Rosetta silent file (secondary structure, phi, psi, omega in degrees, C-alpha in Angstrom):
SEQUENCE: MIRINLLPYREATRARRSQLFVLGLVGVLLLATLLYYGIYSIFAARVANEQEKVNYLQGVTKELDVKIASIADLRKKRDELLAREGIITRLQDQRDLVVRLFNTLAAITPKGVFLTHLQQTGSTITVNGYAQASDQVAAFMRHIEGSGVLTKPTLDIISKAQLAGDTVEQFTLQMQVVSPTAATDSTAKDAGAHP
SCORE:     score description
SCORE:     0.000 S_00000001
   1 L     0.000  137.283 -163.119    0.102   -0.037    0.110 S_00000001
   2 L   -98.286  137.668  162.437    1.216    3.404   -0.980 S_00000001
   3 L  -112.124  139.783 -174.957    1.165    6.284    1.673 S_00000001
   4 L  -126.340  114.987 -179.630    0.647    9.369    0.944 S_00000001
   5 L   -66.878  101.980 -143.402    1.586   12.214    3.139 S_00000001
   6 L  -115.653   -5.502 -179.402   -1.405   14.849    3.059 S_00000001
   7 L   -66.053  136.468  167.797    0.390   17.186    6.069 S_00000001
   8 L   -64.014   91.022 -155.090    1.825   20.020    4.444 S_00000001
   9 H   -76.055  -18.602  175.798    5.411   19.212    4.950 S_00000001
  10 H   -72.719  -54.824 -166.522    6.752   22.669    4.121 S_00000001
  11 H   -54.326  -36.948  175.525    4.804   24.408    6.551 S_00000001
  12 H   -71.635  -35.995 -169.345    6.564   21.449    9.320 S_00000001
  13 H   -68.473  -42.639 -159.478   10.049   22.203    7.637 S_00000001
  14 H   -76.073  -21.988  173.164    9.552   25.759    8.202 S_00000001
  15 H   -81.715  -25.078  159.128    8.248   25.398   11.782 S_00000001
  16 H   -52.086  -49.607  175.272   11.103   23.338   12.284 S_00000001
  17 H   -76.587  -21.501 -169.298   13.579   25.770   11.108 S_00000001
  18 H   -83.094  -37.859  167.068   11.971   28.498   12.694 S_00000001
  19 H   -55.371  -56.055  165.099   12.342   26.426   16.128 S_00000001
  20 H   -30.145  -46.036 -164.986   15.813   25.621   15.037 S_00000001
  21 H   -93.865  -21.346  171.144   16.494   29.512   14.673 S_00000001
  22 H   -77.440  -22.039  176.009   14.894   30.483   17.976 S_00000001
  23 H   -68.611  -55.081  168.430   16.962   27.868   19.524 S_00000001
  24 H   -74.912  -15.126  161.733   19.919   29.375   18.167 S_00000001
  25 H   -83.893   -7.042  171.602   19.099   32.684   18.839 S_00000001
  26 H   -84.511  -39.180  161.784   18.518   31.855   22.535 S_00000001
  27 H   -28.839  -81.471 -169.134   21.834   29.901   22.280 S_00000001
  28 H   -47.908  -49.484 -166.040   23.701   33.081   20.825 S_00000001
  29 H   -68.757  -20.847  166.877   21.795   35.388   23.291 S_00000001
  30 H   -92.092  -22.912  169.498   23.014   33.031   26.487 S_00000001
  31 H   -54.923  -57.307  167.256   26.170   33.002   24.911 S_00000001
  32 H   -52.199  -44.828 -171.792   26.333   36.559   24.674 S_00000001
  33 H   -79.917  -10.718  172.974   25.135   37.139   28.191 S_00000001
  34 H   -76.185  -44.364 -178.118   27.618   34.529   29.416 S_00000001
  35 H   -63.427  -58.729  176.715   30.438   36.592   27.667 S_00000001
  36 H   -55.860  -33.745  151.934   29.104   39.881   29.126 S_00000001
  37 H   -45.647  -51.947  174.113   29.102   38.385   32.504 S_00000001
  38 H   -52.780  -49.158  161.623   32.521   37.227   32.291 S_00000001
  39 H   -70.829  -26.931  154.346   33.798   40.371   31.270 S_00000001
  40 H   -42.289  -68.487 -159.482   31.713   42.269   33.735 S_00000001
  41 H   -74.860  -33.138  163.932   33.127   40.191   36.544 S_00000001
  42 H   -44.057  -51.005  178.802   36.645   40.784   35.249 S_00000001
  43 H   -64.525  -28.188 -176.950   36.425   44.411   35.129 S_00000001
  44 H   -73.977  -35.926  170.808   34.510   44.390   38.473 S_00000001
  45 H   -36.159  -59.083 -156.423   37.487   42.135   39.867 S_00000001
  46 H   -77.548  -18.238 -172.589   40.027   44.636   38.710 S_00000001
  47 H   -89.506  -52.606  166.870   38.056   47.616   39.946 S_00000001
  48 H   -58.212  -40.524  163.127   37.621   46.103   43.732 S_00000001
  49 H   -45.570  -49.247  179.881   41.372   45.240   43.399 S_00000001
  50 H   -67.157  -32.209 -169.195   42.086   48.888   42.448 S_00000001
  51 H   -63.482  -68.118  168.943   39.499   50.046   45.261 S_00000001
  52 H   -51.346  -15.331  156.642   41.528   48.207   47.772 S_00000001
  53 H   -61.975  -61.780  168.059   44.561   49.853   46.625 S_00000001
  54 H   -42.796  -65.233 -179.148   43.115   53.097   47.031 S_00000001
  55 H   -51.591  -43.240 -173.767   41.692   52.650   50.233 S_00000001
  56 H   -70.647  -27.447 -178.250   44.861   50.968   51.468 S_00000001
  57 H   -77.794  -29.191  166.031   46.875   54.220   50.401 S_00000001
  58 H   -59.740  -54.193 -177.880   44.333   56.451   51.921 S_00000001
  59 H   -50.425  -49.235 -178.128   44.746   54.592   55.031 S_00000001
  60 H   -61.221  -49.709 -167.136   48.973   54.981   54.679 S_00000001
  61 H   -73.071  -40.066 -168.953   48.432   58.761   53.780 S_00000001
  62 H   -79.138  -16.808  178.894   46.239   59.390   56.982 S_00000001
  63 H   -77.125  -50.365 -178.511   48.991   57.390   59.174 S_00000001
  64 H   -49.377  -46.718  169.497   51.636   59.566   57.239 S_00000001
  65 H   -54.254  -44.350  169.652   49.644   62.735   58.121 S_00000001
  66 H   -84.916   -5.666  179.862   49.488   62.101   61.683 S_00000001
  67 H   -90.083  -54.799  177.665   53.324   61.321   61.814 S_00000001
  68 H   -59.080  -18.263  161.556   53.985   64.646   60.022 S_00000001
  69 H   -54.829  -49.074 -176.343   51.823   66.216   62.345 S_00000001
  70 H   -75.321  -16.857  172.209   53.766   64.756   65.309 S_00000001
  71 H   -89.583  -33.131  156.180   57.032   65.825   63.820 S_00000001
  72 H   -30.358  -67.874 -167.694   55.769   69.169   63.292 S_00000001
  73 H   -58.965  -43.823 -163.530   54.661   69.567   66.855 S_00000001
  74 H   -54.689  -48.954 -176.897   58.286   67.917   67.667 S_00000001
  75 H   -59.610  -32.163 -153.670   60.174   70.393   65.785 S_00000001
  76 H   -75.319  -66.055 -178.782   57.983   73.112   67.182 S_00000001
  77 H   -47.957  -48.275  157.561   59.024   72.072   70.738 S_00000001
  78 H   -22.921  -54.828 -178.763   62.502   71.745   69.626 S_00000001
  79 H   -87.115  -27.819  175.955   62.874   75.122   68.933 S_00000001
  80 H   -70.139  -21.020  177.223   60.930   76.425   71.651 S_00000001
  81 H   -74.832  -63.208 -177.890   63.669   74.387   73.822 S_00000001
  82 H   -41.435  -64.391 -146.494   66.531   75.769   71.789 S_00000001
  83 H   -72.693  -36.411  166.560   65.207   79.258   72.275 S_00000001
  84 H   -66.783  -55.038 -175.422   64.930   78.663   76.382 S_00000001
  85 H   -55.750  -12.839 -175.060   68.334   77.180   76.189 S_00000001
  86 H   -96.701  -63.001 -173.953   69.797   80.457   74.286 S_00000001
  87 H   -39.096  -58.628 -173.862   67.878   82.640   76.882 S_00000001
  88 H   -58.177  -48.348  174.397   69.496   80.533   79.841 S_00000001
  89 H   -49.795  -77.827 -169.665   73.067   80.667   78.142 S_00000001
  90 H   -68.171    8.568  156.694   73.001   84.489   77.918 S_00000001
  91 H   -74.352  -47.371 -179.102   71.695   84.754   81.200 S_00000001
  92 H   -69.086  -33.039  169.651   74.519   82.325   82.426 S_00000001
  93 H   -50.793  -60.581 -155.212   76.947   84.501   80.229 S_00000001
  94 H   -96.419   -3.005  166.917   75.751   87.757   81.862 S_00000001
  95 L   -25.146  -71.798 -158.673   75.795   86.157   85.529 S_00000001
  96 L  -108.275   33.506 -175.246   79.081   87.528   86.376 S_00000001
  97 H   -65.529  -50.847 -169.838   79.326   90.350   83.832 S_00000001
  98 H   -68.880  -35.736  168.526   79.212   93.183   86.156 S_00000001
  99 H   -29.137  -66.368 -158.738   82.017   91.334   88.373 S_00000001
 100 H   -71.110  -17.301 -177.191   84.388   90.984   85.632 S_00000001
 101 H   -62.143  -56.514  179.162   83.341   94.543   84.317 S_00000001
 102 H   -37.869  -63.562 -177.602   84.436   95.764   87.823 S_00000001
 103 H   -54.306  -41.417  176.893   87.469   93.953   87.980 S_00000001
 104 H   -50.721  -53.888 -169.995   88.319   95.010   84.384 S_00000001
 105 H   -61.438  -49.869  176.586   88.109   98.563   85.152 S_00000001
 106 H   -61.782  -30.907 -173.945   89.925   98.130   88.099 S_00000001
 107 H   -67.909  -60.379 -155.605   92.716   96.214   86.579 S_00000001
 108 H   -74.469  -33.710  178.921   92.958   98.397   83.377 S_00000001
 109 L   -34.844  106.381 -171.309   92.707  101.896   85.234 S_00000001
 110 L   -96.057  172.993 -168.735   96.252  103.611   85.208 S_00000001
 111 L   -69.240  126.829  175.750   97.542  105.567   88.143 S_00000001
 112 L   123.860  -21.152 -167.217   96.494  109.401   88.005 S_00000001
 113 L  -112.113  147.214 -171.157   92.953  108.659   86.501 S_00000001
 114 E  -138.596  140.648 -176.701   89.892  108.342   88.916 S_00000001
 115 E  -109.631  129.012  173.501   86.320  107.283   87.766 S_00000001
 116 E  -118.928  -12.746 -170.010   83.761  109.116   89.483 S_00000001
 117 E  -142.349  134.216  179.169   80.441  107.974   87.308 S_00000001
 118 E  -147.973  147.478 -167.400   79.826  104.906   85.374 S_00000001
 119 E  -151.354  132.730 -167.696   76.648  104.108   83.642 S_00000001
 120 E  -123.009  137.011 -175.665   75.574  101.053   81.279 S_00000001
 121 E  -126.019   74.634 -171.627   72.996  101.301   78.655 S_00000001
 122 L    90.361 -125.489 -162.526   72.547   98.035   76.817 S_00000001
 123 L  -115.030  -20.116  173.095   75.908   96.905   75.926 S_00000001
 124 E   -52.048  147.727 -175.893   77.176  100.796   76.101 S_00000001
 125 E  -138.044  134.777  168.332   79.289  101.779   79.348 S_00000001
 126 E  -123.453  140.905  172.713   79.602  105.688   79.476 S_00000001
 127 E  -123.179  130.776  178.713   82.158  106.446   82.073 S_00000001
 128 E  -115.906  161.527 -171.534   82.924  110.004   83.674 S_00000001
 129 E  -174.764  169.094  176.479   86.150  110.626   85.261 S_00000001
 130 E  -120.474  147.364 -177.910   89.270  112.824   86.141 S_00000001
 131 E  -124.938  140.632  160.166   92.938  112.378   84.798 S_00000001
 132 L   -63.996  -43.921  161.517   96.175  114.236   85.848 S_00000001
 133 L  -153.216  178.656 -168.653   96.856  114.570   82.473 S_00000001
 134 H   -60.445  -30.294 -168.808   95.814  113.944   78.721 S_00000001
 135 H   -72.539  -38.653  177.350   98.258  111.102   78.264 S_00000001
 136 H   -69.778  -19.625  174.074   96.747  108.840   80.949 S_00000001
 137 H   -68.538  -41.116 -179.556   93.186  109.225   79.340 S_00000001
 138 H   -62.169  -42.799 -175.407   95.013  107.709   76.107 S_00000001
 139 H   -70.319  -48.545 -177.605   96.756  105.069   77.959 S_00000001
 140 H   -53.115  -45.868 -173.128   93.079  104.152   79.574 S_00000001
 141 H   -53.514  -44.919 -170.761   91.808  103.803   75.883 S_00000001
 142 H   -71.146  -54.058  161.897   94.527  101.631   74.832 S_00000001
 143 H   -20.302  -74.307 -178.089   93.863   99.409   78.229 S_00000001
 144 H   -53.096  -60.709 -162.330   90.137   99.097   77.166 S_00000001
 145 H   -71.976   10.169  166.134   90.704   98.071   73.656 S_00000001
 146 L  -124.065   10.237  175.534   93.073   95.288   74.942 S_00000001
 147 L   -41.365  -76.324  179.192   90.794   94.426   77.626 S_00000001
 148 L   128.322  -54.843 -152.844   89.311   91.160   76.296 S_00000001
 149 L  -108.170  -16.740  168.449   85.903   92.408   77.799 S_00000001
 150 E   -91.703  130.733 -173.265   85.918   95.908   76.914 S_00000001
 151 E  -141.254  174.107  167.523   86.061   97.095   73.175 S_00000001
 152 E    37.387   64.096 -157.777   85.728  100.476   71.143 S_00000001
 153 E   -69.551  146.529  177.697   86.728  103.364   73.601 S_00000001
 154 E  -141.899  109.785  166.778   85.255  106.703   72.233 S_00000001
 155 E   -89.385  141.002 -176.928   86.131  109.829   74.106 S_00000001
 156 E   -89.771  -58.748 -169.328   83.251  112.295   74.167 S_00000001
 157 E  -150.656  115.505 -156.494   84.506  114.888   76.251 S_00000001
 158 E  -132.735  102.704 -170.323   87.974  116.130   77.536 S_00000001
 159 E  -128.168  164.741  173.441   87.842  119.294   79.339 S_00000001
 160 E   -95.710  160.218 -172.010   90.186  121.006   82.056 S_00000001
 161 E  -142.862  171.943  152.782   88.683  121.058   85.324 S_00000001
 162 E  -103.101  115.413 -176.632   89.591  121.934   89.237 S_00000001
 163 E  -130.377  123.058  165.838   89.906  119.601   91.699 S_00000001
 164 L    64.844   29.036 -171.742   91.329  120.026   95.236 S_00000001
 165 L    92.763  -28.579 -149.829   93.358  123.147   93.841 S_00000001
 166 E  -113.890  142.752  176.045   95.118  121.126   91.176 S_00000001
 167 E   -84.272  114.937 -154.983   94.380  121.543   87.308 S_00000001
 168 E  -138.146  151.335  179.280   93.132  118.174   86.040 S_00000001
 169 E  -103.124  142.998  172.943   91.355  117.087   82.778 S_00000001
 170 E  -109.531  129.830 -164.353   87.863  115.913   82.915 S_00000001
 171 E  -148.849  139.667  173.859   86.444  113.479   80.729 S_00000001
 172 E   -76.407  102.750  171.898   83.698  111.649   79.256 S_00000001
 173 E  -115.468  147.175  169.264   84.359  107.969   77.622 S_00000001
 174 E  -116.966  151.675  177.382   81.949  105.527   76.077 S_00000001
 175 E  -153.550  172.547 -170.047   83.021  101.929   75.335 S_00000001
 176 E  -105.452  129.398  174.622   81.428   98.784   74.359 S_00000001
 177 E   -94.471  120.788  166.849   80.834   95.530   76.484 S_00000001
 178 L   -54.958  113.253 -159.368   82.083   92.319   74.832 S_00000001
 179 L   -84.557  164.983 -170.453   79.596   89.774   75.476 S_00000001
 180 H   -72.057  -49.207  165.507   81.238   86.532   76.985 S_00000001
 181 H   -69.908  -12.109 -178.376   80.350   84.400   73.979 S_00000001
 182 H   -86.412  -39.072  171.034   81.560   86.517   71.298 S_00000001
 183 H   -46.656  -39.914 -173.386   84.884   86.882   73.469 S_00000001
 184 H   -61.670  -54.431 -177.160   84.849   82.971   73.716 S_00000001
 185 H   -57.130  -40.548 -177.138   84.504   82.828   70.074 S_00000001
 186 H   -53.899  -43.107 -159.037   87.043   85.310   69.314 S_00000001
 187 H   -66.181  -60.958  175.472   89.558   83.672   71.826 S_00000001
 188 H   -37.217  -52.100  157.978   88.658   80.589   69.640 S_00000001
 189 H   -64.391  -42.220  178.045   89.340   81.717   66.154 S_00000001
 190 H   -48.808  -42.642 -156.610   92.855   83.265   67.468 S_00000001
 191 H   -96.119    0.935  159.726   94.005   79.950   68.715 S_00000001
 192 H   -85.467  -26.810 -172.756   92.762   78.325   65.630 S_00000001
 193 H   -69.619  -32.436  169.185   94.368   80.850   63.194 S_00000001
 194 L   -96.387   95.584 -170.250   97.302   80.418   65.355 S_00000001
 195 L   -78.245    0.000    0.000   98.669   76.935   65.551 S_00000001
């Protein structure tokens, strides 16, 4: 017996092709979705890794900022301590200045010179006195220059005066006090220059 297929085979073939097309399309979409998800996962992992690095660097930066602030604070304290040390050193150097000044004046004042008034303003000392002759005033000025404690003698006034019936020279002399640290520095330089 002969069998005749009365069903429309072209429509069945078309339906099969369309099913295969839809299956292929779904497969391609599924494959594209998996590919997109894979690429997204890779980039998301890289972004997360970079974000971890950024967070780590921000944490290290904050720690360094704290350390820098503490270093700045320590420098400020060091500068304050050095300033205090400088003040203490100056006070220590000037502690015996009056004694050294009077001892020096007593040692360098030549015979025949009498000091009547001494006034200090800062590092300038003004001395008033009498001398039997103007040579003695000149000798006094040379002694001042060589004393190491006093320097730069300047004769302001010298005039004739009567003292106990004698004619004497009345003078006013200004000089500078050498700070003890400057005197120590200059002696150290002189010692280094002359081995």
